[in-house]
């Protein structure tokens, strides 16, 4: 059986170290590198062509989804498995749309992770029916609403979510307050909320970092894989 080569890409050394030790005990798998940034990961994929990259949803300089898109642009054959401590719909939907072959919660045991790696190496798409339902529901409830926003409305949404007043937004965006009020009204209407407070609740409930449609940068809990 041909050896499956694996690249580990994650922002946290402890996560990479735990994975390297765990996967190093598995016959037929070889960890050939560790990275913590998008650039390092894409450079390694281009140079070493690993069979599978196990990528965290957050790296030091961006998201794991950006790695997926970079690999696709480079026409590399490396399959990407997203591994995350945040099993939240926004990350799941982004991983799927970016071309990751699977989205694996970090609570998975070693056997489950190895099965996913082998499935990814064999060309399988590993999203469970429940995950596909969550992706569809997220796009209906959130994704399509965000997609309806113009770049300026997204900018205003970001600033409102940060607690900025219309006057502050006008100064930051070099707009009149009247124009800002119109943008705020359009954002409320398109997102289906009735007030600035409801808008902030919408952003928090869906874990959005609205400027990029991603979740806020948080320190994940580390789960050590067991056999």
mmCIF file with all atom_site columns, C-alpha atoms in Angstrom:
data_model
loop_
_atom_site.group_PDB
_atom_site.id
_atom_site.type_symbol
_atom_site.label_atom_id
_atom_site.label_alt_id
_atom_site.label_comp_id
_atom_site.label_asym_id
_atom_site.label_entity_id
_atom_site.label_seq_id
_atom_site.pdbx_PDB_ins_code
_atom_site.Cartn_x
_atom_site.Cartn_y
_atom_site.Cartn_z
_atom_site.occupancy
_atom_site.B_iso_or_equiv
_atom_site.pdbx_formal_charge
_atom_site.auth_seq_id
_atom_site.auth_comp_id
_atom_site.auth_asym_id
_atom_site.auth_atom_id
_atom_site.pdbx_PDB_model_num
ATOM 1   C CA . UNK A 1 1   ? 0.000   0.000  0.000  1.00 0.00 ? 1   UNK A CA 1
ATOM 2   C CA . UNK A 1 2   ? 1.357   3.393  -0.994 1.00 0.00 ? 2   UNK A CA 1
ATOM 3   C CA . UNK A 1 3   ? 2.255   5.652  1.918  1.00 0.00 ? 3   UNK A CA 1
ATOM 4   C CA . UNK A 1 4   ? -0.044  8.632  2.474  1.00 0.00 ? 4   UNK A CA 1
ATOM 5   C CA . UNK A 1 5   ? 1.979   11.774 3.111  1.00 0.00 ? 5   UNK A CA 1
ATOM 6   C CA . UNK A 1 6   ? 0.423   14.326 5.452  1.00 0.00 ? 6   UNK A CA 1
ATOM 7   C CA . UNK A 1 7   ? 1.062   18.013 6.075  1.00 0.00 ? 7   UNK A CA 1
ATOM 8   C CA . UNK A 1 8   ? -0.111  19.515 9.386  1.00 0.00 ? 8   UNK A CA 1
ATOM 9   C CA . UNK A 1 9   ? -1.094  23.197 9.237  1.00 0.00 ? 9   UNK A CA 1
ATOM 10  C CA . UNK A 1 10  ? -2.304  24.849 12.411 1.00 0.00 ? 10  UNK A CA 1
ATOM 11  C CA . UNK A 1 11  ? -1.636  28.037 14.352 1.00 0.00 ? 11  UNK A CA 1
ATOM 12  C CA . UNK A 1 12  ? -0.935  26.162 17.590 1.00 0.00 ? 12  UNK A CA 1
ATOM 13  C CA . UNK A 1 13  ? 2.258   24.219 18.182 1.00 0.00 ? 13  UNK A CA 1
ATOM 14  C CA . UNK A 1 14  ? 0.586   21.958 20.750 1.00 0.00 ? 14  UNK A CA 1
ATOM 15  C CA . UNK A 1 15  ? -2.052  20.907 18.221 1.00 0.00 ? 15  UNK A CA 1
ATOM 16  C CA . UNK A 1 16  ? 0.540   20.137 15.552 1.00 0.00 ? 16  UNK A CA 1
ATOM 17  C CA . UNK A 1 17  ? 2.707   18.277 18.042 1.00 0.00 ? 17  UNK A CA 1
ATOM 18  C CA . UNK A 1 18  ? -0.154  16.158 19.313 1.00 0.00 ? 18  UNK A CA 1
ATOM 19  C CA . UNK A 1 19  ? -1.199  15.269 15.782 1.00 0.00 ? 19  UNK A CA 1
ATOM 20  C CA . UNK A 1 20  ? 2.343   14.442 14.720 1.00 0.00 ? 20  UNK A CA 1
ATOM 21  C CA . UNK A 1 21  ? 2.817   12.049 17.648 1.00 0.00 ? 21  UNK A CA 1
ATOM 22  C CA . UNK A 1 22  ? -0.584  10.401 17.164 1.00 0.00 ? 22  UNK A CA 1
ATOM 23  C CA . UNK A 1 23  ? -0.309  9.994  13.389 1.00 0.00 ? 23  UNK A CA 1
ATOM 24  C CA . UNK A 1 24  ? 3.306   8.856  13.664 1.00 0.00 ? 24  UNK A CA 1
ATOM 25  C CA . UNK A 1 25  ? 2.018   5.644  15.246 1.00 0.00 ? 25  UNK A CA 1
ATOM 26  C CA . UNK A 1 26  ? -0.171  4.770  12.255 1.00 0.00 ? 26  UNK A CA 1
ATOM 27  C CA . UNK A 1 27  ? 1.106   2.434  9.581  1.00 0.00 ? 27  UNK A CA 1
ATOM 28  C CA . UNK A 1 28  ? 0.860   3.811  6.059  1.00 0.00 ? 28  UNK A CA 1
ATOM 29  C CA . UNK A 1 29  ? 0.859   7.492  7.124  1.00 0.00 ? 29  UNK A CA 1
ATOM 30  C CA . UNK A 1 30  ? 3.880   9.784  7.162  1.00 0.00 ? 30  UNK A CA 1
ATOM 31  C CA . UNK A 1 31  ? 3.811   13.354 8.453  1.00 0.00 ? 31  UNK A CA 1
ATOM 32  C CA . UNK A 1 32  ? 6.193   15.258 6.174  1.00 0.00 ? 32  UNK A CA 1
ATOM 33  C CA . UNK A 1 33  ? 5.831   18.770 7.527  1.00 0.00 ? 33  UNK A CA 1
ATOM 34  C CA . UNK A 1 34  ? 4.250   21.320 9.834  1.00 0.00 ? 34  UNK A CA 1
ATOM 35  C CA . UNK A 1 35  ? 3.238   24.895 9.018  1.00 0.00 ? 35  UNK A CA 1
ATOM 36  C CA . UNK A 1 36  ? 1.381   27.698 10.765 1.00 0.00 ? 36  UNK A CA 1
ATOM 37  C CA . UNK A 1 37  ? 0.726   30.289 8.025  1.00 0.00 ? 37  UNK A CA 1
ATOM 38  C CA . UNK A 1 38  ? -1.047  30.315 4.684  1.00 0.00 ? 38  UNK A CA 1
ATOM 39  C CA . UNK A 1 39  ? 2.147   31.163 2.820  1.00 0.00 ? 39  UNK A CA 1
ATOM 40  C CA . UNK A 1 40  ? 4.174   28.413 4.481  1.00 0.00 ? 40  UNK A CA 1
ATOM 41  C CA . UNK A 1 41  ? 1.409   25.906 3.805  1.00 0.00 ? 41  UNK A CA 1
ATOM 42  C CA . UNK A 1 42  ? 1.050   26.779 0.128  1.00 0.00 ? 42  UNK A CA 1
ATOM 43  C CA . UNK A 1 43  ? 4.837   26.797 -0.340 1.00 0.00 ? 43  UNK A CA 1
ATOM 44  C CA . UNK A 1 44  ? 5.063   23.357 1.261  1.00 0.00 ? 44  UNK A CA 1
ATOM 45  C CA . UNK A 1 45  ? 2.210   21.969 -0.846 1.00 0.00 ? 45  UNK A CA 1
ATOM 46  C CA . UNK A 1 46  ? 3.789   23.306 -4.033 1.00 0.00 ? 46  UNK A CA 1
ATOM 47  C CA . UNK A 1 47  ? 7.203   21.920 -3.135 1.00 0.00 ? 47  UNK A CA 1
ATOM 48  C CA . UNK A 1 48  ? 6.405   18.578 -1.463 1.00 0.00 ? 48  UNK A CA 1
ATOM 49  C CA . UNK A 1 49  ? 2.952   17.688 -2.866 1.00 0.00 ? 49  UNK A CA 1
ATOM 50  C CA . UNK A 1 50  ? 1.586   15.935 0.243  1.00 0.00 ? 50  UNK A CA 1
ATOM 51  C CA . UNK A 1 51  ? -1.332  13.596 -0.300 1.00 0.00 ? 51  UNK A CA 1
ATOM 52  C CA . UNK A 1 52  ? -3.443  15.237 2.414  1.00 0.00 ? 52  UNK A CA 1
ATOM 53  C CA . UNK A 1 53  ? -3.163  18.508 4.321  1.00 0.00 ? 53  UNK A CA 1
ATOM 54  C CA . UNK A 1 54  ? -4.842  18.577 7.740  1.00 0.00 ? 54  UNK A CA 1
ATOM 55  C CA . UNK A 1 55  ? -5.522  22.289 8.159  1.00 0.00 ? 55  UNK A CA 1
ATOM 56  C CA . UNK A 1 56  ? -6.905  24.296 11.066 1.00 0.00 ? 56  UNK A CA 1
ATOM 57  C CA . UNK A 1 57  ? -9.713  26.718 10.267 1.00 0.00 ? 57  UNK A CA 1
ATOM 58  C CA . UNK A 1 58  ? -7.517  29.557 11.577 1.00 0.00 ? 58  UNK A CA 1
ATOM 59  C CA . UNK A 1 59  ? -3.861  30.062 10.791 1.00 0.00 ? 59  UNK A CA 1
ATOM 60  C CA . UNK A 1 60  ? -1.554  32.855 11.922 1.00 0.00 ? 60  UNK A CA 1
ATOM 61  C CA . UNK A 1 61  ? -2.274  35.004 8.865  1.00 0.00 ? 61  UNK A CA 1
ATOM 62  C CA . UNK A 1 62  ? -5.789  34.022 7.818  1.00 0.00 ? 62  UNK A CA 1
ATOM 63  C CA . UNK A 1 63  ? -8.154  31.119 7.387  1.00 0.00 ? 63  UNK A CA 1
ATOM 64  C CA . UNK A 1 64  ? -7.764  27.518 6.349  1.00 0.00 ? 64  UNK A CA 1
ATOM 65  C CA . UNK A 1 65  ? -10.275 28.180 3.582  1.00 0.00 ? 65  UNK A CA 1
ATOM 66  C CA . UNK A 1 66  ? -7.710  30.482 1.968  1.00 0.00 ? 66  UNK A CA 1
ATOM 67  C CA . UNK A 1 67  ? -5.336  27.509 1.870  1.00 0.00 ? 67  UNK A CA 1
ATOM 68  C CA . UNK A 1 68  ? -7.994  25.500 0.022  1.00 0.00 ? 68  UNK A CA 1
ATOM 69  C CA . UNK A 1 69  ? -8.439  28.244 -2.544 1.00 0.00 ? 69  UNK A CA 1
ATOM 70  C CA . UNK A 1 70  ? -4.685  28.633 -2.975 1.00 0.00 ? 70  UNK A CA 1
ATOM 71  C CA . UNK A 1 71  ? -4.245  24.910 -3.562 1.00 0.00 ? 71  UNK A CA 1
ATOM 72  C CA . UNK A 1 72  ? -7.034  25.002 -6.128 1.00 0.00 ? 72  UNK A CA 1
ATOM 73  C CA . UNK A 1 73  ? -5.418  27.949 -7.948 1.00 0.00 ? 73  UNK A CA 1
ATOM 74  C CA . UNK A 1 74  ? -2.080  26.111 -7.959 1.00 0.00 ? 74  UNK A CA 1
ATOM 75  C CA . UNK A 1 75  ? -3.811  23.037 -9.406 1.00 0.00 ? 75  UNK A CA 1
ATOM 76  C CA . UNK A 1 76  ? -2.164  20.900 -6.742 1.00 0.00 ? 76  UNK A CA 1
ATOM 77  C CA . UNK A 1 77  ? -3.648  17.494 -6.017 1.00 0.00 ? 77  UNK A CA 1
ATOM 78  C CA . UNK A 1 78  ? -3.406  17.754 -2.233 1.00 0.00 ? 78  UNK A CA 1
ATOM 79  C CA . UNK A 1 79  ? -6.721  17.072 -0.495 1.00 0.00 ? 79  UNK A CA 1
ATOM 80  C CA . UNK A 1 80  ? -7.554  19.366 2.422  1.00 0.00 ? 80  UNK A CA 1
ATOM 81  C CA . UNK A 1 81  ? -9.198  18.186 5.633  1.00 0.00 ? 81  UNK A CA 1
ATOM 82  C CA . UNK A 1 82  ? -10.295 21.014 7.925  1.00 0.00 ? 82  UNK A CA 1
ATOM 83  C CA . UNK A 1 83  ? -9.796  20.204 11.603 1.00 0.00 ? 83  UNK A CA 1
ATOM 84  C CA . UNK A 1 84  ? -11.373 22.550 14.137 1.00 0.00 ? 84  UNK A CA 1
ATOM 85  C CA . UNK A 1 85  ? -12.190 23.073 17.786 1.00 0.00 ? 85  UNK A CA 1
ATOM 86  C CA . UNK A 1 86  ? -15.028 25.322 16.575 1.00 0.00 ? 86  UNK A CA 1
ATOM 87  C CA . UNK A 1 87  ? -17.732 23.133 15.077 1.00 0.00 ? 87  UNK A CA 1
ATOM 88  C CA . UNK A 1 88  ? -19.779 26.170 14.019 1.00 0.00 ? 88  UNK A CA 1
ATOM 89  C CA . UNK A 1 89  ? -21.863 26.539 10.907 1.00 0.00 ? 89  UNK A CA 1
ATOM 90  C CA . UNK A 1 90  ? -20.032 29.532 9.441  1.00 0.00 ? 90  UNK A CA 1
ATOM 91  C CA . UNK A 1 91  ? -16.716 27.643 9.370  1.00 0.00 ? 91  UNK A CA 1
ATOM 92  C CA . UNK A 1 92  ? -18.390 24.500 8.077  1.00 0.00 ? 92  UNK A CA 1
ATOM 93  C CA . UNK A 1 93  ? -20.038 26.393 5.221  1.00 0.00 ? 93  UNK A CA 1
ATOM 94  C CA . UNK A 1 94  ? -16.814 28.197 4.344  1.00 0.00 ? 94  UNK A CA 1
ATOM 95  C CA . UNK A 1 95  ? -14.799 24.958 4.326  1.00 0.00 ? 95  UNK A CA 1
ATOM 96  C CA . UNK A 1 96  ? -17.285 23.315 1.981  1.00 0.00 ? 96  UNK A CA 1
ATOM 97  C CA . UNK A 1 97  ? -17.453 26.257 -0.409 1.00 0.00 ? 97  UNK A CA 1
ATOM 98  C CA . UNK A 1 98  ? -13.643 26.595 -0.466 1.00 0.00 ? 98  UNK A CA 1
ATOM 99  C CA . UNK A 1 99  ? -13.198 22.978 -1.563 1.00 0.00 ? 99  UNK A CA 1
ATOM 100 C CA . UNK A 1 100 ? -12.096 21.177 1.604  1.00 0.00 ? 100 UNK A CA 1
ATOM 101 C CA . UNK A 1 101 ? -12.953 17.497 1.306  1.00 0.00 ? 101 UNK A CA 1
ATOM 102 C CA . UNK A 1 102 ? -14.063 17.244 4.918  1.00 0.00 ? 102 UNK A CA 1
ATOM 103 C CA . UNK A 1 103 ? -14.671 19.199 8.119  1.00 0.00 ? 103 UNK A CA 1
ATOM 104 C CA . UNK A 1 104 ? -13.561 17.292 11.208 1.00 0.00 ? 104 UNK A CA 1
ATOM 105 C CA . UNK A 1 105 ? -14.264 18.460 14.792 1.00 0.00 ? 105 UNK A CA 1
ATOM 106 C CA . UNK A 1 106 ? -11.177 18.201 16.999 1.00 0.00 ? 106 UNK A CA 1
ATOM 107 C CA . UNK A 1 107 ? -13.072 15.945 19.392 1.00 0.00 ? 107 UNK A CA 1
ATOM 108 C CA . UNK A 1 108 ? -12.622 13.134 16.831 1.00 0.00 ? 108 UNK A CA 1
ATOM 109 C CA . UNK A 1 109 ? -10.623 10.161 18.067 1.00 0.00 ? 109 UNK A CA 1
ATOM 110 C CA . UNK A 1 110 ? -7.514  8.921  16.303 1.00 0.00 ? 110 UNK A CA 1
ATOM 111 C CA . UNK A 1 111 ? -9.331  6.164  14.464 1.00 0.00 ? 111 UNK A CA 1
ATOM 112 C CA . UNK A 1 112 ? -11.857 8.632  13.054 1.00 0.00 ? 112 UNK A CA 1
ATOM 113 C CA . UNK A 1 113 ? -9.143  11.043 11.950 1.00 0.00 ? 113 UNK A CA 1
ATOM 114 C CA . UNK A 1 114 ? -7.126  8.286  10.273 1.00 0.00 ? 114 UNK A CA 1
ATOM 115 C CA . UNK A 1 115 ? -10.241 7.072  8.445  1.00 0.00 ? 115 UNK A CA 1
ATOM 116 C CA . UNK A 1 116 ? -10.867 10.627 7.258  1.00 0.00 ? 116 UNK A CA 1
ATOM 117 C CA . UNK A 1 117 ? -7.274  11.009 6.040  1.00 0.00 ? 117 UNK A CA 1
ATOM 118 C CA . UNK A 1 118 ? -7.445  7.723  4.150  1.00 0.00 ? 118 UNK A CA 1
ATOM 119 C CA . UNK A 1 119 ? -10.806 8.691  2.669  1.00 0.00 ? 119 UNK A CA 1
ATOM 120 C CA . UNK A 1 120 ? -9.433  12.062 1.580  1.00 0.00 ? 120 UNK A CA 1
ATOM 121 C CA . UNK A 1 121 ? -6.416  10.343 -0.003 1.00 0.00 ? 121 UNK A CA 1
ATOM 122 C CA . UNK A 1 122 ? -8.783  8.079  -1.924 1.00 0.00 ? 122 UNK A CA 1
ATOM 123 C CA . UNK A 1 123 ? -10.664 11.066 -3.337 1.00 0.00 ? 123 UNK A CA 1
ATOM 124 C CA . UNK A 1 124 ? -13.749 10.894 -1.130 1.00 0.00 ? 124 UNK A CA 1
ATOM 125 C CA . UNK A 1 125 ? -15.871 13.868 -0.053 1.00 0.00 ? 125 UNK A CA 1
ATOM 126 C CA . UNK A 1 126 ? -16.466 13.353 3.651  1.00 0.00 ? 126 UNK A CA 1
ATOM 127 C CA . UNK A 1 127 ? -19.356 15.622 4.614  1.00 0.00 ? 127 UNK A CA 1
ATOM 128 C CA . UNK A 1 128 ? -22.048 13.809 6.577  1.00 0.00 ? 128 UNK A CA 1
ATOM 129 C CA . UNK A 1 129 ? -25.723 14.368 5.637  1.00 0.00 ? 129 UNK A CA 1
ATOM 130 C CA . UNK A 1 130 ? -26.189 16.347 8.860  1.00 0.00 ? 130 UNK A CA 1
ATOM 131 C CA . UNK A 1 131 ? -23.307 18.626 7.909  1.00 0.00 ? 131 UNK A CA 1
ATOM 132 C CA . UNK A 1 132 ? -24.796 19.217 4.462  1.00 0.00 ? 132 UNK A CA 1
ATOM 133 C CA . UNK A 1 133 ? -28.107 20.122 6.084  1.00 0.00 ? 133 UNK A CA 1
ATOM 134 C CA . UNK A 1 134 ? -26.320 22.608 8.350  1.00 0.00 ? 134 UNK A CA 1
ATOM 135 C CA . UNK A 1 135 ? -24.520 24.146 5.372  1.00 0.00 ? 135 UNK A CA 1
ATOM 136 C CA . UNK A 1 136 ? -27.788 24.584 3.491  1.00 0.00 ? 136 UNK A CA 1
ATOM 137 C CA . UNK A 1 137 ? -29.543 26.041 6.531  1.00 0.00 ? 137 UNK A CA 1
ATOM 138 C CA . UNK A 1 138 ? -26.679 28.492 7.145  1.00 0.00 ? 138 UNK A CA 1
ATOM 139 C CA . UNK A 1 139 ? -26.759 29.734 3.569  1.00 0.00 ? 139 UNK A CA 1
ATOM 140 C CA . UNK A 1 140 ? -30.501 30.283 3.763  1.00 0.00 ? 140 UNK A CA 1
ATOM 141 C CA . UNK A 1 141 ? -30.436 31.984 7.154  1.00 0.00 ? 141 UNK A CA 1
ATOM 142 C CA . UNK A 1 142 ? -27.181 33.930 6.870  1.00 0.00 ? 142 UNK A CA 1
ATOM 143 C CA . UNK A 1 143 ? -25.138 33.475 3.723  1.00 0.00 ? 143 UNK A CA 1
ATOM 144 C CA . UNK A 1 144 ? -27.703 34.748 1.227  1.00 0.00 ? 144 UNK A CA 1
ATOM 145 C CA . UNK A 1 145 ? -28.405 37.787 3.405  1.00 0.00 ? 145 UNK A CA 1
ATOM 146 C CA . UNK A 1 146 ? -24.734 38.680 3.672  1.00 0.00 ? 146 UNK A CA 1
ATOM 147 C CA . UNK A 1 147 ? -24.282 38.152 -0.055 1.00 0.00 ? 147 UNK A CA 1
ATOM 148 C CA . UNK A 1 148 ? -26.958 40.788 -0.694 1.00 0.00 ? 148 UNK A CA 1
ATOM 149 C CA . UNK A 1 149 ? -24.887 43.486 1.005  1.00 0.00 ? 149 UNK A CA 1
ATOM 150 C CA . UNK A 1 150 ? -22.781 45.849 -1.073 1.00 0.00 ? 150 UNK A CA 1
ATOM 151 C CA . UNK A 1 151 ? -19.107 46.348 -0.089 1.00 0.00 ? 151 UNK A CA 1
ATOM 152 C CA . UNK A 1 152 ? -20.030 49.694 1.507  1.00 0.00 ? 152 UNK A CA 1
ATOM 153 C CA . UNK A 1 153 ? -22.929 48.126 3.432  1.00 0.00 ? 153 UNK A CA 1
ATOM 154 C CA . UNK A 1 154 ? -20.595 45.393 4.675  1.00 0.00 ? 154 UNK A CA 1
ATOM 155 C CA . UNK A 1 155 ? -18.188 48.076 5.860  1.00 0.00 ? 155 UNK A CA 1
ATOM 156 C CA . UNK A 1 156 ? -21.005 49.863 7.672  1.00 0.00 ? 156 UNK A CA 1
ATOM 157 C CA . UNK A 1 157 ? -22.156 46.575 9.192  1.00 0.00 ? 157 UNK A CA 1
ATOM 158 C CA . UNK A 1 158 ? -18.651 45.985 10.541 1.00 0.00 ? 158 UNK A CA 1
ATOM 159 C CA . UNK A 1 159 ? -18.537 49.421 12.133 1.00 0.00 ? 159 UNK A CA 1
ATOM 160 C CA . UNK A 1 160 ? -22.039 49.215 13.612 1.00 0.00 ? 160 UNK A CA 1
ATOM 161 C CA . UNK A 1 161 ? -21.110 45.837 15.095 1.00 0.00 ? 161 UNK A CA 1
ATOM 162 C CA . UNK A 1 162 ? -18.052 47.470 16.632 1.00 0.00 ? 162 UNK A CA 1
ATOM 163 C CA . UNK A 1 163 ? -20.305 49.962 18.404 1.00 0.00 ? 163 UNK A CA 1
ATOM 164 C CA . UNK A 1 164 ? -19.611 52.985 16.208 1.00 0.00 ? 164 UNK A CA 1
ATOM 165 C CA . UNK A 1 165 ? -22.220 55.745 15.987 1.00 0.00 ? 165 UNK A CA 1
ATOM 166 C CA . UNK A 1 166 ? -23.452 57.131 12.684 1.00 0.00 ? 166 UNK A CA 1
ATOM 167 C CA . UNK A 1 167 ? -21.300 60.212 13.217 1.00 0.00 ? 167 UNK A CA 1
ATOM 168 C CA . UNK A 1 168 ? -18.200 58.087 13.820 1.00 0.00 ? 168 UNK A CA 1
ATOM 169 C CA . UNK A 1 169 ? -18.964 55.936 10.786 1.00 0.00 ? 169 UNK A CA 1
ATOM 170 C CA . UNK A 1 170 ? -19.412 59.038 8.639  1.00 0.00 ? 170 UNK A CA 1
ATOM 171 C CA . UNK A 1 171 ? -16.000 60.316 9.724  1.00 0.00 ? 171 UNK A CA 1
ATOM 172 C CA . UNK A 1 172 ? -14.275 56.979 9.185  1.00 0.00 ? 172 UNK A CA 1
ATOM 173 C CA . UNK A 1 173 ? -15.853 56.371 5.778  1.00 0.00 ? 173 UNK A CA 1
ATOM 174 C CA . UNK A 1 174 ? -15.787 60.016 4.642  1.00 0.00 ? 174 UNK A CA 1
ATOM 175 C CA . UNK A 1 175 ? -19.564 60.068 4.165  1.00 0.00 ? 175 UNK A CA 1
ATOM 176 C CA . UNK A 1 176 ? -22.394 62.315 5.299  1.00 0.00 ? 176 UNK A CA 1
ATOM 177 C CA . UNK A 1 177 ? -24.444 61.149 8.262  1.00 0.00 ? 177 UNK A CA 1
ATOM 178 C CA . UNK A 1 178 ? -27.503 61.064 6.020  1.00 0.00 ? 178 UNK A CA 1
ATOM 179 C CA . UNK A 1 179 ? -25.734 58.630 3.688  1.00 0.00 ? 179 UNK A CA 1
ATOM 180 C CA . UNK A 1 180 ? -24.670 56.496 6.633  1.00 0.00 ? 180 UNK A CA 1
ATOM 181 C CA . UNK A 1 181 ? -28.265 56.390 7.894  1.00 0.00 ? 181 UNK A CA 1
ATOM 182 C CA . UNK A 1 182 ? -29.391 55.135 4.478  1.00 0.00 ? 182 UNK A CA 1
ATOM 183 C CA . UNK A 1 183 ? -26.714 52.427 4.505  1.00 0.00 ? 183 UNK A CA 1
ATOM 184 C CA . UNK A 1 184 ? -27.665 51.350 8.031  1.00 0.00 ? 184 UNK A CA 1
ATOM 185 C CA . UNK A 1 185 ? -31.333 51.140 7.023  1.00 0.00 ? 185 UNK A CA 1
ATOM 186 C CA . UNK A 1 186 ? -30.404 49.030 3.987  1.00 0.00 ? 186 UNK A CA 1
ATOM 187 C CA . UNK A 1 187 ? -28.328 46.658 6.149  1.00 0.00 ? 187 UNK A CA 1
ATOM 188 C CA . UNK A 1 188 ? -31.157 46.237 8.656  1.00 0.00 ? 188 UNK A CA 1
ATOM 189 C CA . UNK A 1 189 ? -33.627 45.523 5.855  1.00 0.00 ? 189 UNK A CA 1
ATOM 190 C CA . UNK A 1 190 ? -31.404 43.036 4.002  1.00 0.00 ? 190 UNK A CA 1
ATOM 191 C CA . UNK A 1 191 ? -30.502 41.131 7.161  1.00 0.00 ? 191 UNK A CA 1
ATOM 192 C CA . UNK A 1 192 ? -34.104 41.103 8.349  1.00 0.00 ? 192 UNK A CA 1
ATOM 193 C CA . UNK A 1 193 ? -33.515 42.815 11.692 1.00 0.00 ? 193 UNK A CA 1
ATOM 194 C CA . UNK A 1 194 ? -35.271 45.853 13.111 1.00 0.00 ? 194 UNK A CA 1
ATOM 195 C CA . UNK A 1 195 ? -32.661 47.745 15.133 1.00 0.00 ? 195 UNK A CA 1
ATOM 196 C CA . UNK A 1 196 ? -28.946 48.272 15.665 1.00 0.00 ? 196 UNK A CA 1
ATOM 197 C CA . UNK A 1 197 ? -29.155 46.153 18.811 1.00 0.00 ? 197 UNK A CA 1
ATOM 198 C CA . UNK A 1 198 ? -30.795 43.330 16.860 1.00 0.00 ? 198 UNK A CA 1
ATOM 199 C CA . UNK A 1 199 ? -28.069 43.674 14.244 1.00 0.00 ? 199 UNK A CA 1
ATOM 200 C CA . UNK A 1 200 ? -25.337 43.185 16.852 1.00 0.00 ? 200 UNK A CA 1
ATOM 201 C CA . UNK A 1 201 ? -27.224 40.164 18.233 1.00 0.00 ? 201 UNK A CA 1
ATOM 202 C CA . UNK A 1 202 ? -27.435 38.716 14.691 1.00 0.00 ? 202 UNK A CA 1
ATOM 203 C CA . UNK A 1 203 ? -23.668 39.056 14.273 1.00 0.00 ? 203 UNK A CA 1
ATOM 204 C CA . UNK A 1 204 ? -22.936 37.525 17.681 1.00 0.00 ? 204 UNK A CA 1
ATOM 205 C CA . UNK A 1 205 ? -25.455 34.688 17.316 1.00 0.00 ? 205 UNK A CA 1
ATOM 206 C CA . UNK A 1 206 ? -23.864 33.595 14.034 1.00 0.00 ? 206 UNK A CA 1
ATOM 207 C CA . UNK A 1 207 ? -20.276 34.144 15.224 1.00 0.00 ? 207 UNK A CA 1
ATOM 208 C CA . UNK A 1 208 ? -19.538 36.463 12.334 1.00 0.00 ? 208 UNK A CA 1
ATOM 209 C CA . UNK A 1 209 ? -16.482 38.554 11.780 1.00 0.00 ? 209 UNK A CA 1
ATOM 210 C CA . UNK A 1 210 ? -18.563 40.443 9.278  1.00 0.00 ? 210 UNK A CA 1
ATOM 211 C CA . UNK A 1 211 ? -15.775 42.035 7.260  1.00 0.00 ? 211 UNK A CA 1
ATOM 212 C CA . UNK A 1 212 ? -14.781 38.543 6.091  1.00 0.00 ? 212 UNK A CA 1
ATOM 213 C CA . UNK A 1 213 ? -17.856 36.422 6.977  1.00 0.00 ? 213 UNK A CA 1
ATOM 214 C CA . UNK A 1 214 ? -15.823 34.501 9.508  1.00 0.00 ? 214 UNK A CA 1
ATOM 215 C CA . UNK A 1 215 ? -15.884 33.869 13.193 1.00 0.00 ? 215 UNK A CA 1
ATOM 216 C CA . UNK A 1 216 ? -13.861 35.956 15.651 1.00 0.00 ? 216 UNK A CA 1
ATOM 217 C CA . UNK A 1 217 ? -10.293 34.943 16.405 1.00 0.00 ? 217 UNK A CA 1
ATOM 218 C CA . UNK A 1 218 ? -10.486 32.888 19.590 1.00 0.00 ? 218 UNK A CA 1
ATOM 219 C CA . UNK A 1 219 ? -8.129  30.590 21.435 1.00 0.00 ? 219 UNK A CA 1
ATOM 220 C CA . UNK A 1 220 ? -9.372  27.048 20.829 1.00 0.00 ? 220 UNK A CA 1
ATOM 221 C CA . UNK A 1 221 ? -9.444  24.409 23.480 1.00 0.00 ? 221 UNK A CA 1
ATOM 222 C CA . UNK A 1 222 ? -6.932  21.671 22.687 1.00 0.00 ? 222 UNK A CA 1
ATOM 223 C CA . UNK A 1 223 ? -8.135  18.097 22.613 1.00 0.00 ? 223 UNK A CA 1
ATOM 224 C CA . UNK A 1 224 ? -5.472  15.407 22.602 1.00 0.00 ? 224 UNK A CA 1
ATOM 225 C CA . UNK A 1 225 ? -6.240  12.544 20.257 1.00 0.00 ? 225 UNK A CA 1
ATOM 226 C CA . UNK A 1 226 ? -6.617  9.110  21.744 1.00 0.00 ? 226 UNK A CA 1
ATOM 227 C CA . UNK A 1 227 ? -6.507  5.725  20.142 1.00 0.00 ? 227 UNK A CA 1
#
